[in-house]
Amino acid sequence: MNRVEPIVALRGLKRSFIQGGERIEVLRGVDLDIMPGEIVALLGPSGSGKSTMLQAVGLLEGGFEGSIRIAGVCAEELSADARTQLRREHLGFVYQFHHLLPDFDARENVVMPQMILGRPRAEADARAEALLAGLGLGARLTHRPSQLSGGEQQRVAVARALANRPALVLADEPTGNLDEATSDVVLAQFLALVRGEGSAALVATHNERLAAKMDRVVRLKDGVLHEQEGQMP
Ligand SMILES: Nc1ncnc2c1ncn2[C@@H]1O[C@H](COP(=O)(O)OP(=O)(O)OP(=O)(O)O)[C@@H](O)[C@H]1O
Ligand SMILES: [Mg+2]
């Protein structure tokens, strides 16, 4: 029998911080499976640990207990180099503030992660142009981030996150610094692109309305995840 493996599987994920001599348990045992192509909204009040959880899944930080499997590989058993490689091959990131490289134009920002994986420049350019054009930025390829609006910058960040066809996109309030109308448009484009590419996504957001447009909603509360009832599978 063919069993489909989750793209990410978290078991008993824990993280605490020492603050002012006191230990704060932020994640107290988070379990989560995300299947290939599934788009999951991560809701939770400010300070509940959404960013902390995304950093863990993104293999960006240590200090966690529990297990994180990405594409069937147990991340904590890997060397730092192997973990970086796993991240580059399978994961894409979109942050609240775009983190684009200021000295490079829109196309170059989307080309860069592809070059790091060894894709030939011409192919990387073609992929960047197709992604940017699909997001309505066909006429902005040679603009630097400072020459783009906030919404345009976030679109470039979305294109960059998808450049290497990641199996999983991690997004931390990807439209959190945009006005409501722009946020809706960019998030809708982001979701359409992720769906079109067949990637899975874990999207931290404060916006319940936008969360409802995703395949599944999970809520982080008191350090554990709660599945929202009454959802479409
Ligand atoms: N490096 C750190 N050192 C100490 N405490 C930290 C650190 N990072 C996060 N925390 C604490 O962990 C808790 C969760 O933070 P986190 O940023 O994950 O929340 P969040 O759910 O993303 O909130 P927001 O919606 O405001 O972005 C907070 O109480 C925060 O103060
Ligand atoms: Mg956060």
XYZ file of C-alpha atoms and ligand atoms in Angstrom:
265
model
C 0.000 0.000 0.000
C 1.145 3.513 -0.759
C 1.047 5.695 2.310
C 1.607 9.384 1.722
C 4.121 10.798 4.175
C 3.533 14.212 5.775
C 5.852 16.929 4.526
C 6.268 18.010 8.131
C 5.641 16.020 11.280
C 6.125 17.595 14.703
C 6.007 15.481 17.854
C 6.225 16.840 21.358
C 7.898 20.058 20.261
C 8.945 22.113 23.279
C 10.741 25.409 23.656
C 11.298 27.562 26.674
C 13.175 30.803 27.246
C 14.772 32.230 30.355
C 13.561 35.785 30.886
C 14.611 37.813 33.914
C 15.706 34.668 35.715
C 12.356 33.042 35.037
C 11.674 30.178 32.704
C 8.874 30.772 30.216
C 7.530 27.687 28.507
C 6.362 28.871 25.122
C 5.825 25.544 23.338
C 4.795 22.752 25.697
C 4.449 19.802 23.378
C 3.253 20.704 19.912
C 2.127 17.905 17.578
C 1.333 18.625 13.945
C 1.282 16.833 10.597
C 1.038 18.750 7.349
C 0.381 16.713 4.231
C 1.859 17.547 0.826
C -0.045 20.414 -0.775
C -1.967 21.261 2.390
C -2.262 24.919 3.409
C -2.538 25.366 7.173
C -3.312 28.615 8.988
C -1.578 29.065 12.346
C -3.589 31.353 14.618
C -2.866 32.434 18.159
C -2.638 35.573 20.256
C 0.468 37.739 20.211
C 3.190 36.035 22.228
C 1.616 32.574 21.948
C 4.671 31.228 20.109
C 3.764 31.252 16.409
C 7.081 32.713 15.275
C 8.957 30.433 17.656
C 7.195 27.440 16.118
C 7.915 28.567 12.537
C 11.575 29.048 13.422
C 11.664 25.496 14.717
C 10.021 24.032 11.620
C 12.289 26.187 9.456
C 15.315 24.621 11.156
C 16.513 28.135 11.879
C 17.125 27.776 15.574
C 18.176 25.176 18.066
C 17.118 24.825 21.662
C 14.062 22.687 20.982
C 12.969 19.405 22.474
C 10.898 16.903 20.576
C 11.107 15.798 16.993
C 10.835 17.589 13.677
C 10.606 15.511 10.517
C 10.796 17.291 7.191
C 10.039 15.212 4.103
C 10.539 12.092 6.192
C 13.955 13.147 7.487
C 14.530 13.564 11.211
C 16.081 17.043 11.415
C 17.627 16.755 14.848
C 19.798 13.858 13.767
C 21.453 15.869 10.991
C 24.684 17.825 10.996
C 24.356 21.610 10.654
C 25.371 21.385 6.983
C 22.845 18.670 6.206
C 20.151 20.666 7.953
C 20.971 23.721 5.852
C 20.743 21.581 2.730
C 17.383 20.146 3.828
C 16.137 23.692 4.401
C 17.326 24.926 1.022
C 15.846 22.015 -0.877
C 12.472 21.729 0.770
C 11.553 24.986 2.479
C 10.644 28.505 1.408
C 10.167 31.460 3.748
C 8.068 34.614 3.677
C 8.435 37.047 6.571
C 6.345 39.966 7.773
C 9.025 42.349 6.565
C 10.283 41.115 3.264
C 14.042 40.818 4.044
C 14.877 41.351 0.377
C 18.459 42.171 -0.529
C 18.442 45.966 -0.960
C 21.248 46.147 -3.532
C 19.647 43.677 -5.917
C 16.624 44.145 -8.119
C 13.405 42.129 -7.988
C 14.546 39.517 -10.483
C 17.950 39.069 -8.834
C 16.300 38.591 -5.456
C 14.320 35.677 -6.894
C 17.307 34.333 -8.836
C 19.623 34.245 -5.829
C 18.185 31.227 -3.962
C 18.145 29.267 -7.219
C 21.797 29.999 -7.902
C 22.626 28.810 -4.376
C 21.101 25.447 -5.338
C 23.175 25.420 -8.518
C 20.526 26.189 -11.135
C 21.978 27.730 -14.312
C 21.520 31.487 -14.537
C 19.334 31.423 -17.649
C 16.923 28.944 -16.079
C 16.875 30.872 -12.828
C 16.118 34.089 -14.706
C 13.278 32.447 -16.607
C 11.760 31.050 -13.420
C 12.084 34.420 -11.646
C 10.454 36.264 -14.533
C 7.585 33.783 -14.761
C 6.912 33.981 -11.008
C 7.122 37.772 -10.904
C 4.968 38.171 -13.999
C 2.393 35.835 -12.473
C 2.257 38.150 -9.462
C 1.726 41.192 -11.650
C 5.324 42.412 -11.437
C 6.369 41.794 -15.025
C 7.148 45.495 -15.408
C 9.125 45.702 -12.147
C 11.876 43.159 -12.762
C 14.722 45.657 -12.559
C 13.366 47.667 -9.642
C 15.205 47.483 -6.351
C 13.206 46.972 -3.150
C 13.428 50.708 -2.305
C 11.768 51.459 -5.665
C 8.823 49.144 -4.941
C 5.703 49.648 -2.839
C 5.218 47.587 0.305
C 2.776 45.264 -1.441
C 5.146 44.848 -4.374
C 8.039 44.058 -2.047
C 5.965 41.345 -0.372
C 5.115 39.899 -3.778
C 8.815 39.694 -4.595
C 9.339 37.957 -1.252
C 6.588 35.489 -2.198
C 8.250 34.804 -5.557
C 11.593 34.305 -3.820
C 10.081 31.843 -1.335
C 8.683 29.746 -4.181
C 11.680 30.023 -6.487
C 13.074 26.577 -5.682
C 9.678 24.847 -5.737
C 9.731 24.127 -1.993
C 7.564 21.318 -0.718
C 6.685 23.536 2.251
C 6.383 27.310 2.495
C 6.636 28.863 5.946
C 5.067 32.282 6.207
C 5.135 34.465 9.331
C 2.415 37.087 8.968
C 3.358 37.464 5.319
C 1.077 40.447 4.824
C 1.162 41.758 8.390
C 2.629 45.160 7.542
C 0.304 45.947 4.634
C -3.000 47.805 4.712
C -6.076 45.609 4.736
C -6.984 45.872 1.053
C -3.414 45.238 -0.131
C -2.995 42.458 2.406
C -6.069 40.681 1.050
C -4.843 40.919 -2.537
C -1.296 39.771 -1.784
C -2.443 36.926 0.452
C -4.921 35.738 -2.166
C -2.131 35.787 -4.768
C 0.196 33.994 -2.387
C -2.365 31.242 -1.705
C -3.190 30.856 -5.400
C 0.479 30.553 -6.265
C 1.175 28.051 -3.490
C -1.813 25.976 -4.620
C -0.790 26.218 -8.264
C 2.694 25.022 -7.406
C 1.342 22.216 -5.250
C 3.407 23.301 -2.234
C 2.213 22.892 1.327
C 2.229 25.935 3.592
C 2.133 26.875 7.248
C 0.982 30.476 7.565
C 1.019 32.374 10.866
C -1.554 35.135 10.843
C -3.774 37.233 13.103
C -6.402 37.487 10.430
C -9.248 35.005 11.023
C -10.946 35.896 7.777
C -7.859 35.071 5.738
C -7.223 31.968 7.828
C -10.670 30.686 6.861
C -9.564 30.628 3.224
C -6.905 28.018 3.970
C -7.402 24.247 4.060
C -7.139 23.939 7.829
C -6.820 26.169 10.854
C -4.808 25.329 13.958
C -4.615 27.492 17.069
C -1.699 27.844 19.406
C -2.843 28.372 22.956
C -1.018 27.817 26.240
C 1.813 26.140 24.397
C -0.195 23.484 22.563
C -2.027 23.314 19.254
C -5.770 22.979 18.945
C -7.383 21.855 15.749
C -10.312 24.027 14.719
C -13.549 22.072 14.551
C -15.922 21.940 11.640
C -13.467 22.393 8.834
C -13.317 20.969 5.432
C -10.745 18.170 5.342
N 14.914 34.791 21.905
C 14.001 34.906 22.868
N 14.382 35.077 24.156
C 13.469 35.159 25.139
N 12.149 35.068 24.946
C 11.703 34.899 23.701
C 12.607 34.804 22.598
N 11.870 34.630 21.465
C 10.583 34.618 21.859
N 10.469 34.771 23.190
C 9.203 34.787 23.961
O 8.413 33.711 23.515
C 7.044 34.081 23.441
C 6.499 33.778 22.061
O 7.053 34.646 21.112
P 6.704 34.552 19.569
O 7.471 35.611 18.889
O 6.893 33.166 19.114
O 5.141 34.894 19.594
P 4.130 35.109 18.379
O 2.983 34.193 18.592
O 4.860 35.013 17.094
O 3.631 36.610 18.634
P 3.236 37.751 17.557
O 1.835 37.421 17.111
O 3.262 39.001 18.381
O 4.218 37.753 16.451
C 6.994 35.568 23.832
O 6.568 35.657 25.159
C 8.408 36.030 23.675
O 8.698 37.059 24.607
Mg 5.318 36.367 15.571
